mmCIF file of C-alpha atoms in Angstrom:
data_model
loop_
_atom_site.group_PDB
_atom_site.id
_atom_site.type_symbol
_atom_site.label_atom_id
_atom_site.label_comp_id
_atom_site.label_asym_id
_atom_site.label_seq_id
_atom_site.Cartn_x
_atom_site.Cartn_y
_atom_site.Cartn_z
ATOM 1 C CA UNK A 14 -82.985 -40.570 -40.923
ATOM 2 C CA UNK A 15 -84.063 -43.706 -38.866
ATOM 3 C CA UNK A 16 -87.406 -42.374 -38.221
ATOM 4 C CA UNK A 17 -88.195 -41.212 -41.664
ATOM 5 C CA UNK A 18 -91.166 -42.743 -42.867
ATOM 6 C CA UNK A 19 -90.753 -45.370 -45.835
ATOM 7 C CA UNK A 20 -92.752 -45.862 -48.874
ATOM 8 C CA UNK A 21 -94.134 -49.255 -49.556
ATOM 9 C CA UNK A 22 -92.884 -49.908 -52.709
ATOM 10 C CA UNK A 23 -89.792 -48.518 -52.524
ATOM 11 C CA UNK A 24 -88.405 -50.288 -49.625
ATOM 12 C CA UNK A 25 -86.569 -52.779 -51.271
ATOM 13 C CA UNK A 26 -84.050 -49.765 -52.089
ATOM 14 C CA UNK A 27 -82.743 -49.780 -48.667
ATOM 15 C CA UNK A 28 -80.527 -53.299 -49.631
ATOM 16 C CA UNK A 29 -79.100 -51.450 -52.289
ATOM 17 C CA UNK A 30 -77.542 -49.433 -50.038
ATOM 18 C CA UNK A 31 -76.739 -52.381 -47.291
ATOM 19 C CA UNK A 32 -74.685 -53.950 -50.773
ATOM 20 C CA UNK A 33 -72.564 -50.736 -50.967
ATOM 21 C CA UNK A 34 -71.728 -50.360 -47.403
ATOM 22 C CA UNK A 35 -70.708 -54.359 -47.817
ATOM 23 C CA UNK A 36 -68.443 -53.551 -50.994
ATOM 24 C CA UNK A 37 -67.086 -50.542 -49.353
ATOM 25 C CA UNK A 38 -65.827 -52.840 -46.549
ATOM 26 C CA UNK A 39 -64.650 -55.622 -48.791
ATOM 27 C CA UNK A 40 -62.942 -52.820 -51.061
ATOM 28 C CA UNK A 41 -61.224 -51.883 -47.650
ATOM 29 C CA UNK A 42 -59.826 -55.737 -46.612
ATOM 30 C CA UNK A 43 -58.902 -56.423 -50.514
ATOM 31 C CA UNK A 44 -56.579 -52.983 -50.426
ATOM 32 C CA UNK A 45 -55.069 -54.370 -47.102
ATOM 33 C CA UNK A 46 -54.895 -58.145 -48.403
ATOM 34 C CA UNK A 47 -52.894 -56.510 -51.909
ATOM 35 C CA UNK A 48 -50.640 -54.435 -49.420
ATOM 36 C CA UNK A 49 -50.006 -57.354 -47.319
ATOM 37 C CA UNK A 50 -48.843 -59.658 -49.861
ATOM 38 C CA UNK A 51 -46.986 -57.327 -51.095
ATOM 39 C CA UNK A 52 -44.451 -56.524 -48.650
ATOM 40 C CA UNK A 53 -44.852 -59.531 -47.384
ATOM 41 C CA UNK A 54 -42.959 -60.693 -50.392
ATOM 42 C CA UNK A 55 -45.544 -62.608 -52.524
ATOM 43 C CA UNK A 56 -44.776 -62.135 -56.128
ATOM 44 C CA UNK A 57 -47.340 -61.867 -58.602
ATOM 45 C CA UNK A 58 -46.967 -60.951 -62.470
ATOM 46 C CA UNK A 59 -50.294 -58.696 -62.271
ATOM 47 C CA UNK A 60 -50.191 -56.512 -59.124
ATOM 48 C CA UNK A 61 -51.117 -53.638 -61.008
ATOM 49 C CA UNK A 62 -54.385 -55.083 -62.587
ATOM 50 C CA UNK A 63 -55.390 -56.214 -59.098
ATOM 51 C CA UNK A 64 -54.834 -53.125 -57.619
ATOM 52 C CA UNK A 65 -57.150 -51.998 -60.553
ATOM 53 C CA UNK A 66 -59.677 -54.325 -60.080
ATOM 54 C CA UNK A 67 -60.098 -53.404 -57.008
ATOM 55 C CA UNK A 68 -60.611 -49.939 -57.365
ATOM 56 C CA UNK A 69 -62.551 -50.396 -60.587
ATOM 57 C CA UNK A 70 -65.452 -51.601 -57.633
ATOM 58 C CA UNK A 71 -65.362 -47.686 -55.766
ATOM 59 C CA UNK A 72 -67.820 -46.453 -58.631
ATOM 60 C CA UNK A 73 -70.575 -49.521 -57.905
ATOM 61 C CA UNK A 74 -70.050 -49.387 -54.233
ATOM 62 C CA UNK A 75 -71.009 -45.339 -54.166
ATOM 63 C CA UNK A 76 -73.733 -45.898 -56.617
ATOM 64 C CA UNK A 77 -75.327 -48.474 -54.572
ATOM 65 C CA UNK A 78 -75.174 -46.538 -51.190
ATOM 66 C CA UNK A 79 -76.318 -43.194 -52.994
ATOM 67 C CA UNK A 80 -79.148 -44.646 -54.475
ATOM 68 C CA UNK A 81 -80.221 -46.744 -51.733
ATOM 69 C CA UNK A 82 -80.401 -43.859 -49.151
ATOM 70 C CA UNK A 83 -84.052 -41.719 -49.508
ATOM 71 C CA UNK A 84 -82.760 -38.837 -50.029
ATOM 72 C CA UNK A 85 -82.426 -37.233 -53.770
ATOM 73 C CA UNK A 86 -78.998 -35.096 -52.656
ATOM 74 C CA UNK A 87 -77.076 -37.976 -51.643
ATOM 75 C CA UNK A 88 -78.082 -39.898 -54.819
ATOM 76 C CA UNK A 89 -76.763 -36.937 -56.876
ATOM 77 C CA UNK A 90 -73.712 -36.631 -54.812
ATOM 78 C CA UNK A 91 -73.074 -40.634 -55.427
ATOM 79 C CA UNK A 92 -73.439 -39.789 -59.164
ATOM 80 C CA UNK A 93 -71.012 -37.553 -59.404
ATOM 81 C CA UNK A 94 -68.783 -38.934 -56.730
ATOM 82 C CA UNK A 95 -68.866 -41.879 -58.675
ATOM 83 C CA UNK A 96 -68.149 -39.966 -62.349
ATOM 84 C CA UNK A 97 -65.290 -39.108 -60.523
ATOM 85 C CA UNK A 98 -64.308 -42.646 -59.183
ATOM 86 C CA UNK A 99 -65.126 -43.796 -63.105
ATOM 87 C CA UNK A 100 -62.651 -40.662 -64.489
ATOM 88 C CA UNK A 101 -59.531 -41.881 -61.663
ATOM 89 C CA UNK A 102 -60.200 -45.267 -63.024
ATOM 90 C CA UNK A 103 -59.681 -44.601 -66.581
ATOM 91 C CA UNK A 104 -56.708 -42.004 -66.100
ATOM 92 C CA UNK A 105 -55.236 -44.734 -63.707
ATOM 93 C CA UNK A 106 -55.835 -48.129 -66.389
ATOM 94 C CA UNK A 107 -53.991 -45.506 -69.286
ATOM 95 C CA UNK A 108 -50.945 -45.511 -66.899
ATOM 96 C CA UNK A 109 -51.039 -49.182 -66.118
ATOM 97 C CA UNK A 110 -51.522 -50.062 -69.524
ATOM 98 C CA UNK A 111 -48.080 -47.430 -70.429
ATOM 99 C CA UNK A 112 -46.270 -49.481 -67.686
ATOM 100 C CA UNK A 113 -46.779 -52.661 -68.483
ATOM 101 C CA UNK A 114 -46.044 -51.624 -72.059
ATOM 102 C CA UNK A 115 -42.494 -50.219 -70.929
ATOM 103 C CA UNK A 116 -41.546 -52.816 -68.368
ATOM 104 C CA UNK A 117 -43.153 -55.841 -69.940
ATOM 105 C CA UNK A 118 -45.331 -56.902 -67.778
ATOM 106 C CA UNK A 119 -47.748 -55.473 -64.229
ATOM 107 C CA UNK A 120 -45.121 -56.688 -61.367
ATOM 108 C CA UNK A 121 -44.383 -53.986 -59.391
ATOM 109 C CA UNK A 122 -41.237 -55.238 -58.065
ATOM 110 C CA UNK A 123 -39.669 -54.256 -61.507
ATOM 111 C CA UNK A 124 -41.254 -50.740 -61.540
ATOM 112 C CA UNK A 125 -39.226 -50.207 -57.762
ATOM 113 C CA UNK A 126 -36.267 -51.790 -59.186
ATOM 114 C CA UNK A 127 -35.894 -49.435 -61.961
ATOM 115 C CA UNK A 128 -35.435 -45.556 -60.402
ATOM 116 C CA UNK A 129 -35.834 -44.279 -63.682
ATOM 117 C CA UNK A 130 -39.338 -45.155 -64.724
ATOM 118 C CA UNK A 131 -39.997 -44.098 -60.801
ATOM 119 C CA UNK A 132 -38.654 -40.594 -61.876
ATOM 120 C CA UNK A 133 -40.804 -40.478 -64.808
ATOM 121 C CA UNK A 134 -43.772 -41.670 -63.204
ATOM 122 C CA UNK A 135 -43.867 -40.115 -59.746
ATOM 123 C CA UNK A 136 -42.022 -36.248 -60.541
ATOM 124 C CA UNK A 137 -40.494 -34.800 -58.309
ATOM 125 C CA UNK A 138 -42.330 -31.900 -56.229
#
């Protein structure tokens, strides 16, 4: 791939793909900054929608790199890579959403202190 020869005009899609490698990274330090501050002990009312937010940015990040490569399988495999990214992220915001509905809020210190919702959330295998 590094000596494949480049079209003129289409060289600019090669950034596109530098921008997705640069998410993916900053998608990597934002899931280790959220775990940090969690057990470190930092509360925060909305853990769950940050920990959404910051997976709602997979989808971008593998569009970017799929579509900035030259090749016409790895854009298709981004595509539906992403679809799936886009499908986890809208099973994942339906369970948020019925948590924060039956604890009141998105602090995820309540959902550990309650076993029960744990039991209905996470089944047993």
């Amino acid at each position: 791939l590094l000596s494949k020869a480049k079209i003129s005009l289409f060289q600019g899609r090669s950034w596109f793909s530098w921008f997705g490698v640069v998410v993916f990274v900053a998608l990597a330090c934002g899931y280790c900054v959220l775990y940090a501050a969690y057990n470190s002990g930092v509360s925060s009312a909305n853990w769950m929608l940050l920990f959404l937010i910051v997976t709602s940015m997979t989808g971008y990040s593998l569009l970017s790199v799929g579509w900035g490569s030259y090749n016409k399988y790895a854009l298709i495999g981004s595509v539906r890579s992403s679809f799936g990214s886009v499908t986890f992220e809208a099973c994942f915001m339906c369970v948020v959403i019925m948590l924060g509905v039956v604890l009141g809020g998105y602090e995820l210190f309540e959902l550990s202190a309650s076993s029960w919702v744990l039991g209905v959330v996470v089944p047993g295998c």
